[in-house]
Amino acid sequence: MACRTSFLKAVLIVLNVLLSLIGVTLIALSVYELNSSTPGTFEHIAIVVQIFVGTFVVLTSFLGCFATARVSLGLVWSYVICLLILLCLQIYIIAAAHSTDYVERSKKDFLVIWADRSANVERITLLQQKYSCCGQLGAHDYILMGRGIPLSCYRAQERRENTLFTEGCQQAVQAHATDNVAIGLIIKWLLLLVEFGALGAATHLGITVRNKLRRERF
């Protein structure tokens, strides 16, 4: 019995460390993306949700470590409840991620920004520097509009022919969204698997501790 409890505690500690690392990674990536996202867009809302989930994951992992160290039945079951909430939320997010075309949404968000260029000069400048792109389909967009190519279309904002970004921002934004979707799904599935493992170990630990307490009473 003591060996089983020690083993479950060790497994839970490892899983909770993994949970906290994944949660912190999710928060860090989301905060990085948040700085360059446009408030009100689908991307911005999704990033805020990811930050919330990442924070909840980290807090839950701390609770799991504390419950495991104390071997408190009440704390263990509280941890199990938090994991169940996380799992339900995670399953919903994964289902939504698979049913949502983030690439197409990113394209639509960009086209909305590009359609009102005069009101989104700073935003377009930021996008061009961040994604190393120029215009909607390329630098020729500015030429067709009878405008000079802005400095943000050049690497390090140095107006030289060999530093001009050739890729259009629409394509760059879509490529970035594709990469984000792939990375996001990997993190979400990994998080789901770790949560299932932690749930199983925590439930087993809770049952073991409960049975031990019952035997001690008699």
PDB file of C-alpha atoms in Angstrom:
ATOM      1  CA  MET A   1       0.000   0.000   0.000  1.00  0.00           C
ATOM      2  CA  ALA A   2       2.765   2.417   0.955  1.00  0.00           C
ATOM      3  CA  CYS A   3       4.690   1.570  -2.216  1.00  0.00           C
ATOM      4  CA  ARG A   4       1.600   2.134  -4.363  1.00  0.00           C
ATOM      5  CA  THR A   5       0.941   5.495  -2.719  1.00  0.00           C
ATOM      6  CA  SER A   6       4.560   6.571  -3.172  1.00  0.00           C
ATOM      7  CA  PHE A   7       4.478   5.504  -6.812  1.00  0.00           C
ATOM      8  CA  LEU A   8       1.253   7.416  -7.479  1.00  0.00           C
ATOM      9  CA  LYS A   9       2.661  10.488  -5.756  1.00  0.00           C
ATOM     10  CA  ALA A  10       5.796  10.352  -7.905  1.00  0.00           C
ATOM     11  CA  VAL A  11       3.743   9.954 -11.079  1.00  0.00           C
ATOM     12  CA  LEU A  12       1.490  12.862 -10.121  1.00  0.00           C
ATOM     13  CA  ILE A  13       4.433  15.122  -9.336  1.00  0.00           C
ATOM     14  CA  VAL A  14       5.941  14.407 -12.764  1.00  0.00           C
ATOM     15  CA  LEU A  15       2.621  14.913 -14.550  1.00  0.00           C
ATOM     16  CA  ASN A  16       1.943  18.157 -12.701  1.00  0.00           C
ATOM     17  CA  VAL A  17       5.377  19.485 -13.572  1.00  0.00           C
ATOM     18  CA  LEU A  18       4.588  18.670 -17.209  1.00  0.00           C
ATOM     19  CA  LEU A  19       1.215  20.381 -16.875  1.00  0.00           C
ATOM     20  CA  SER A  20       2.774  23.524 -15.466  1.00  0.00           C
ATOM     21  CA  LEU A  21       5.429  23.606 -18.209  1.00  0.00           C
ATOM     22  CA  ILE A  22       2.825  23.169 -20.941  1.00  0.00           C
ATOM     23  CA  GLY A  23       0.631  25.804 -19.311  1.00  0.00           C
ATOM     24  CA  VAL A  24       3.477  28.309 -19.075  1.00  0.00           C
ATOM     25  CA  THR A  25       4.440  27.595 -22.698  1.00  0.00           C
ATOM     26  CA  LEU A  26       0.859  28.152 -23.804  1.00  0.00           C
ATOM     27  CA  ILE A  27       0.676  31.443 -21.905  1.00  0.00           C
ATOM     28  CA  ALA A  28       4.030  32.644 -23.259  1.00  0.00           C
ATOM     29  CA  LEU A  29       3.129  31.863 -26.877  1.00  0.00           C
ATOM     30  CA  SER A  30      -0.288  33.452 -26.462  1.00  0.00           C
ATOM     31  CA  VAL A  31       1.082  36.650 -24.914  1.00  0.00           C
ATOM     32  CA  TYR A  32       3.601  36.903 -27.754  1.00  0.00           C
ATOM     33  CA  GLU A  33       0.822  36.582 -30.320  1.00  0.00           C
ATOM     34  CA  LEU A  34      -1.477  38.906 -28.364  1.00  0.00           C
ATOM     35  CA  ASN A  35       0.888  41.835 -28.821  1.00  0.00           C
ATOM     36  CA  SER A  36       0.482  41.697 -32.586  1.00  0.00           C
ATOM     37  CA  SER A  37      -3.180  40.736 -32.833  1.00  0.00           C
ATOM     38  CA  THR A  38      -6.014  43.129 -33.554  1.00  0.00           C
ATOM     39  CA  PRO A  39      -8.545  43.505 -30.715  1.00  0.00           C
ATOM     40  CA  GLY A  40     -11.964  42.191 -31.650  1.00  0.00           C
ATOM     41  CA  THR A  41     -10.743  39.755 -34.289  1.00  0.00           C
ATOM     42  CA  PHE A  42     -11.284  36.015 -34.016  1.00  0.00           C
ATOM     43  CA  GLU A  43      -7.536  35.541 -33.566  1.00  0.00           C
ATOM     44  CA  HIS A  44      -7.476  37.944 -30.622  1.00  0.00           C
ATOM     45  CA  ILE A  45     -10.395  36.201 -28.893  1.00  0.00           C
ATOM     46  CA  ALA A  46      -8.803  32.773 -29.408  1.00  0.00           C
ATOM     47  CA  ILE A  47      -5.524  34.011 -27.909  1.00  0.00           C
ATOM     48  CA  VAL A  48      -7.288  35.409 -24.831  1.00  0.00           C
ATOM     49  CA  VAL A  49      -9.029  32.051 -24.339  1.00  0.00           C
ATOM     50  CA  GLN A  50      -5.666  30.286 -24.598  1.00  0.00           C
ATOM     51  CA  ILE A  51      -4.199  32.547 -21.918  1.00  0.00           C
ATOM     52  CA  PHE A  52      -7.137  31.738 -19.645  1.00  0.00           C
ATOM     53  CA  VAL A  53      -6.738  27.998 -20.247  1.00  0.00           C
ATOM     54  CA  GLY A  54      -2.980  28.171 -19.707  1.00  0.00           C
ATOM     55  CA  THR A  55      -3.456  30.032 -16.421  1.00  0.00           C
ATOM     56  CA  PHE A  56      -6.039  27.503 -15.245  1.00  0.00           C
ATOM     57  CA  VAL A  57      -3.669  24.667 -16.163  1.00  0.00           C
ATOM     58  CA  VAL A  58      -0.809  26.185 -14.155  1.00  0.00           C
ATOM     59  CA  LEU A  59      -3.022  26.818 -11.112  1.00  0.00           C
ATOM     60  CA  THR A  60      -4.427  23.292 -11.328  1.00  0.00           C
ATOM     61  CA  SER A  61      -0.930  21.824 -11.502  1.00  0.00           C
ATOM     62  CA  PHE A  62       0.036  23.757  -8.357  1.00  0.00           C
ATOM     63  CA  LEU A  63      -3.042  22.393  -6.607  1.00  0.00           C
ATOM     64  CA  GLY A  64      -2.094  18.904  -7.785  1.00  0.00           C
ATOM     65  CA  CYS A  65       1.422  19.191  -6.398  1.00  0.00           C
ATOM     66  CA  PHE A  66       0.133  20.510  -3.078  1.00  0.00           C
ATOM     67  CA  ALA A  67      -2.549  17.817  -2.840  1.00  0.00           C
ATOM     68  CA  THR A  68      -0.005  15.121  -3.669  1.00  0.00           C
ATOM     69  CA  ALA A  69       2.509  16.372  -1.121  1.00  0.00           C
ATOM     70  CA  ARG A  70      -0.110  16.605   1.627  1.00  0.00           C
ATOM     71  CA  VAL A  71      -1.935  13.412   0.588  1.00  0.00           C
ATOM     72  CA  SER A  72      -5.121  15.183   1.611  1.00  0.00           C
ATOM     73  CA  LEU A  73      -8.273  13.437   0.458  1.00  0.00           C
ATOM     74  CA  GLY A  74     -10.190  16.710   0.144  1.00  0.00           C
ATOM     75  CA  LEU A  75      -7.432  18.361  -1.876  1.00  0.00           C
ATOM     76  CA  VAL A  76      -7.020  15.310  -4.102  1.00  0.00           C
ATOM     77  CA  TRP A  77     -10.728  15.270  -4.984  1.00  0.00           C
ATOM     78  CA  SER A  78     -10.662  19.044  -5.537  1.00  0.00           C
ATOM     79  CA  TYR A  79      -7.783  18.472  -7.924  1.00  0.00           C
ATOM     80  CA  VAL A  80      -9.749  15.741  -9.700  1.00  0.00           C
ATOM     81  CA  ILE A  81     -12.695  18.129 -10.143  1.00  0.00           C
ATOM     82  CA  CYS A  82     -10.394  20.799 -11.602  1.00  0.00           C
ATOM     83  CA  LEU A  83      -8.961  18.229 -14.004  1.00  0.00           C
ATOM     84  CA  LEU A  84     -12.449  17.203 -15.100  1.00  0.00           C
ATOM     85  CA  ILE A  85     -13.293  20.849 -15.809  1.00  0.00           C
ATOM     86  CA  LEU A  86     -10.045  21.228 -17.727  1.00  0.00           C
ATOM     87  CA  LEU A  87     -10.691  18.078 -19.730  1.00  0.00           C
ATOM     88  CA  CYS A  88     -14.182  19.207 -20.717  1.00  0.00           C
ATOM     89  CA  LEU A  89     -12.823  22.608 -21.709  1.00  0.00           C
ATOM     90  CA  GLN A  90      -9.921  21.045 -23.575  1.00  0.00           C
ATOM     91  CA  ILE A  91     -12.134  18.626 -25.506  1.00  0.00           C
ATOM     92  CA  TYR A  92     -14.390  21.512 -26.525  1.00  0.00           C
ATOM     93  CA  ILE A  93     -11.404  23.618 -27.628  1.00  0.00           C
ATOM     94  CA  ILE A  94      -9.928  20.762 -29.671  1.00  0.00           C
ATOM     95  CA  ALA A  95     -13.294  20.087 -31.312  1.00  0.00           C
ATOM     96  CA  ALA A  96     -13.650  23.792 -32.109  1.00  0.00           C
ATOM     97  CA  ALA A  97     -10.092  23.931 -33.460  1.00  0.00           C
ATOM     98  CA  HIS A  98     -10.749  21.042 -35.830  1.00  0.00           C
ATOM     99  CA  SER A  99     -14.024  22.532 -37.053  1.00  0.00           C
ATOM    100  CA  THR A 100     -12.780  26.112 -37.485  1.00  0.00           C
ATOM    101  CA  ASP A 101     -10.830  27.296 -40.513  1.00  0.00           C
ATOM    102  CA  TYR A 102      -8.338  29.567 -38.764  1.00  0.00           C
ATOM    103  CA  VAL A 103      -6.411  30.148 -41.980  1.00  0.00           C
ATOM    104  CA  GLU A 104      -9.476  31.476 -43.775  1.00  0.00           C
ATOM    105  CA  ARG A 105     -10.401  33.601 -40.768  1.00  0.00           C
ATOM    106  CA  SER A 106      -6.904  35.085 -40.658  1.00  0.00           C
ATOM    107  CA  LYS A 107      -7.235  35.941 -44.346  1.00  0.00           C
ATOM    108  CA  LYS A 108     -10.576  37.664 -43.758  1.00  0.00           C
ATOM    109  CA  ASP A 109      -9.191  39.612 -40.795  1.00  0.00           C
ATOM    110  CA  PHE A 110      -6.256  40.785 -42.908  1.00  0.00           C
ATOM    111  CA  LEU A 111      -8.492  41.808 -45.805  1.00  0.00           C
ATOM    112  CA  VAL A 112     -10.613  43.892 -43.434  1.00  0.00           C
ATOM    113  CA  ILE A 113      -7.473  45.692 -42.255  1.00  0.00           C
ATOM    114  CA  TRP A 114      -6.147  46.131 -45.791  1.00  0.00           C
ATOM    115  CA  ALA A 115      -9.486  47.465 -47.055  1.00  0.00           C
ATOM    116  CA  ASP A 116      -9.155  50.451 -44.721  1.00  0.00           C
ATOM    117  CA  ARG A 117      -5.443  51.121 -45.086  1.00  0.00           C
ATOM    118  CA  SER A 118      -5.592  54.758 -44.039  1.00  0.00           C
ATOM    119  CA  ALA A 119      -7.041  53.842 -40.643  1.00  0.00           C
ATOM    120  CA  ASN A 120      -4.731  50.865 -40.161  1.00  0.00           C
ATOM    121  CA  VAL A 121      -1.347  52.267 -41.160  1.00  0.00           C
ATOM    122  CA  GLU A 122       0.334  51.276 -37.897  1.00  0.00           C
ATOM    123  CA  ARG A 123      -1.238  47.831 -37.951  1.00  0.00           C
ATOM    124  CA  ILE A 124      -0.124  47.185 -41.540  1.00  0.00           C
ATOM    125  CA  THR A 125       3.360  48.460 -40.736  1.00  0.00           C
ATOM    126  CA  LEU A 126       3.562  46.042 -37.820  1.00  0.00           C
ATOM    127  CA  LEU A 127       2.347  43.137 -39.946  1.00  0.00           C
ATOM    128  CA  GLN A 128       4.844  43.863 -42.697  1.00  0.00           C
ATOM    129  CA  GLN A 129       7.743  43.936 -40.271  1.00  0.00           C
ATOM    130  CA  LYS A 130       6.573  40.938 -38.268  1.00  0.00           C
ATOM    131  CA  TYR A 131       5.920  38.650 -41.234  1.00  0.00           C
ATOM    132  CA  SER A 132       8.587  40.102 -43.563  1.00  0.00           C
ATOM    133  CA  CYS A 133       5.980  40.860 -46.194  1.00  0.00           C
ATOM    134  CA  CYS A 134       4.831  43.790 -48.287  1.00  0.00           C
ATOM    135  CA  GLY A 135       1.384  44.865 -49.448  1.00  0.00           C
ATOM    136  CA  GLN A 136      -1.474  42.470 -49.933  1.00  0.00           C
ATOM    137  CA  LEU A 137       0.038  40.371 -52.702  1.00  0.00           C
ATOM    138  CA  GLY A 138       3.437  42.011 -52.963  1.00  0.00           C
ATOM    139  CA  ALA A 139       5.297  45.310 -53.176  1.00  0.00           C
ATOM    140  CA  HIS A 140       3.688  46.043 -56.545  1.00  0.00           C
ATOM    141  CA  ASP A 141       0.402  46.751 -54.709  1.00  0.00           C
ATOM    142  CA  TYR A 142       1.814  50.090 -53.572  1.00  0.00           C
ATOM    143  CA  ILE A 143       3.092  50.870 -57.056  1.00  0.00           C
ATOM    144  CA  LEU A 144      -0.340  50.150 -58.548  1.00  0.00           C
ATOM    145  CA  MET A 145      -1.866  52.522 -56.003  1.00  0.00           C
ATOM    146  CA  GLY A 146       0.563  55.220 -57.103  1.00  0.00           C
ATOM    147  CA  ARG A 147       2.321  55.236 -53.766  1.00  0.00           C
ATOM    148  CA  GLY A 148       5.898  54.702 -52.743  1.00  0.00           C
ATOM    149  CA  ILE A 149       6.874  51.463 -51.072  1.00  0.00           C
ATOM    150  CA  PRO A 150       6.968  52.121 -47.293  1.00  0.00           C
ATOM    151  CA  LEU A 151      10.061  51.494 -45.194  1.00  0.00           C
ATOM    152  CA  SER A 152       8.243  48.714 -43.350  1.00  0.00           C
ATOM    153  CA  CYS A 153       8.532  46.660 -46.544  1.00  0.00           C
ATOM    154  CA  TYR A 154      12.298  46.540 -46.138  1.00  0.00           C
ATOM    155  CA  ARG A 155      14.397  44.414 -43.815  1.00  0.00           C
ATOM    156  CA  ALA A 156      15.671  46.559 -40.927  1.00  0.00           C
ATOM    157  CA  GLN A 157      13.772  49.368 -42.694  1.00  0.00           C
ATOM    158  CA  GLU A 158      16.736  50.021 -44.960  1.00  0.00           C
ATOM    159  CA  ARG A 159      15.567  51.085 -48.401  1.00  0.00           C
ATOM    160  CA  ARG A 160      17.732  48.842 -50.567  1.00  0.00           C
ATOM    161  CA  GLU A 161      16.746  46.551 -53.405  1.00  0.00           C
ATOM    162  CA  ASN A 162      18.103  43.414 -51.764  1.00  0.00           C
ATOM    163  CA  THR A 163      16.224  44.058 -48.498  1.00  0.00           C
ATOM    164  CA  LEU A 164      12.757  44.445 -50.035  1.00  0.00           C
ATOM    165  CA  PHE A 165      10.217  41.869 -48.875  1.00  0.00           C
ATOM    166  CA  THR A 166       8.798  40.088 -51.899  1.00  0.00           C
ATOM    167  CA  GLU A 167       6.058  38.039 -50.273  1.00  0.00           C
ATOM    168  CA  GLY A 168       2.575  39.496 -49.945  1.00  0.00           C
ATOM    169  CA  CYS A 169       1.149  39.856 -46.442  1.00  0.00           C
ATOM    170  CA  GLN A 170      -2.004  37.918 -47.261  1.00  0.00           C
ATOM    171  CA  GLN A 171       0.050  34.831 -48.029  1.00  0.00           C
ATOM    172  CA  ALA A 172       2.365  35.457 -45.064  1.00  0.00           C
ATOM    173  CA  VAL A 173      -0.536  35.818 -42.634  1.00  0.00           C
ATOM    174  CA  GLN A 174      -2.111  32.605 -43.901  1.00  0.00           C
ATOM    175  CA  ALA A 175       1.197  30.738 -43.645  1.00  0.00           C
ATOM    176  CA  HIS A 176       1.625  32.006 -40.090  1.00  0.00           C
ATOM    177  CA  ALA A 177      -1.909  30.907 -39.222  1.00  0.00           C
ATOM    178  CA  THR A 178      -1.203  27.449 -40.663  1.00  0.00           C
ATOM    179  CA  ASP A 179       1.899  27.099 -38.479  1.00  0.00           C
ATOM    180  CA  ASN A 180       0.014  28.351 -35.426  1.00  0.00           C
ATOM    181  CA  VAL A 181      -2.783  25.845 -35.973  1.00  0.00           C
ATOM    182  CA  ALA A 182      -0.296  22.970 -36.209  1.00  0.00           C
ATOM    183  CA  ILE A 183       1.637  24.040 -33.103  1.00  0.00           C
ATOM    184  CA  GLY A 184      -1.570  24.777 -31.213  1.00  0.00           C
ATOM    185  CA  LEU A 185      -3.045  21.358 -31.943  1.00  0.00           C
ATOM    186  CA  ILE A 186       0.142  19.607 -30.835  1.00  0.00           C
ATOM    187  CA  ILE A 187       0.104  21.507 -27.533  1.00  0.00           C
ATOM    188  CA  LYS A 188      -3.629  20.907 -27.036  1.00  0.00           C
ATOM    189  CA  TRP A 189      -3.407  17.163 -27.687  1.00  0.00           C
ATOM    190  CA  LEU A 190      -0.313  16.828 -25.492  1.00  0.00           C
ATOM    191  CA  LEU A 191      -2.073  18.732 -22.737  1.00  0.00           C
ATOM    192  CA  LEU A 192      -5.135  16.510 -23.085  1.00  0.00           C
ATOM    193  CA  LEU A 193      -3.057  13.332 -22.765  1.00  0.00           C
ATOM    194  CA  VAL A 194      -1.221  14.635 -19.691  1.00  0.00           C
ATOM    195  CA  GLU A 195      -4.523  15.686 -18.126  1.00  0.00           C
ATOM    196  CA  PHE A 196      -5.988  12.223 -18.691  1.00  0.00           C
ATOM    197  CA  GLY A 197      -2.902  10.668 -17.120  1.00  0.00           C
ATOM    198  CA  ALA A 198      -3.075  13.021 -14.143  1.00  0.00           C
ATOM    199  CA  LEU A 199      -6.796  12.350 -13.743  1.00  0.00           C
ATOM    200  CA  GLY A 200      -6.234   8.601 -13.676  1.00  0.00           C
ATOM    201  CA  ALA A 201      -3.369   8.825 -11.191  1.00  0.00           C
ATOM    202  CA  ALA A 202      -5.188  11.331  -8.963  1.00  0.00           C
ATOM    203  CA  THR A 203      -8.366   9.251  -8.931  1.00  0.00           C
ATOM    204  CA  HIS A 204      -6.382   6.144  -8.051  1.00  0.00           C
ATOM    205  CA  LEU A 205      -4.559   8.036  -5.292  1.00  0.00           C
ATOM    206  CA  GLY A 206      -7.832   9.373  -3.921  1.00  0.00           C
ATOM    207  CA  ILE A 207      -9.370   5.898  -3.808  1.00  0.00           C
ATOM    208  CA  THR A 208      -6.227   4.472  -2.201  1.00  0.00           C
ATOM    209  CA  VAL A 209      -6.164   7.155   0.497  1.00  0.00           C
ATOM    210  CA  ARG A 210      -9.896   6.781   1.127  1.00  0.00           C
ATOM    211  CA  ASN A 211      -9.593   3.011   1.540  1.00  0.00           C
ATOM    212  CA  LYS A 212      -6.636   3.463   3.869  1.00  0.00           C
ATOM    213  CA  LEU A 213      -8.609   5.885   6.054  1.00  0.00           C
ATOM    214  CA  ARG A 214     -11.538   3.482   6.174  1.00  0.00           C
ATOM    215  CA  ARG A 215      -9.313   0.624   7.296  1.00  0.00           C
ATOM    216  CA  GLU A 216      -7.759   2.789   9.995  1.00  0.00           C
ATOM    217  CA  ARG A 217     -11.211   3.544  11.407  1.00  0.00           C
ATOM    218  CA  PHE A 218     -11.895  -0.128  11.901  1.00  0.00           C
TER     219      PHE A 218
END
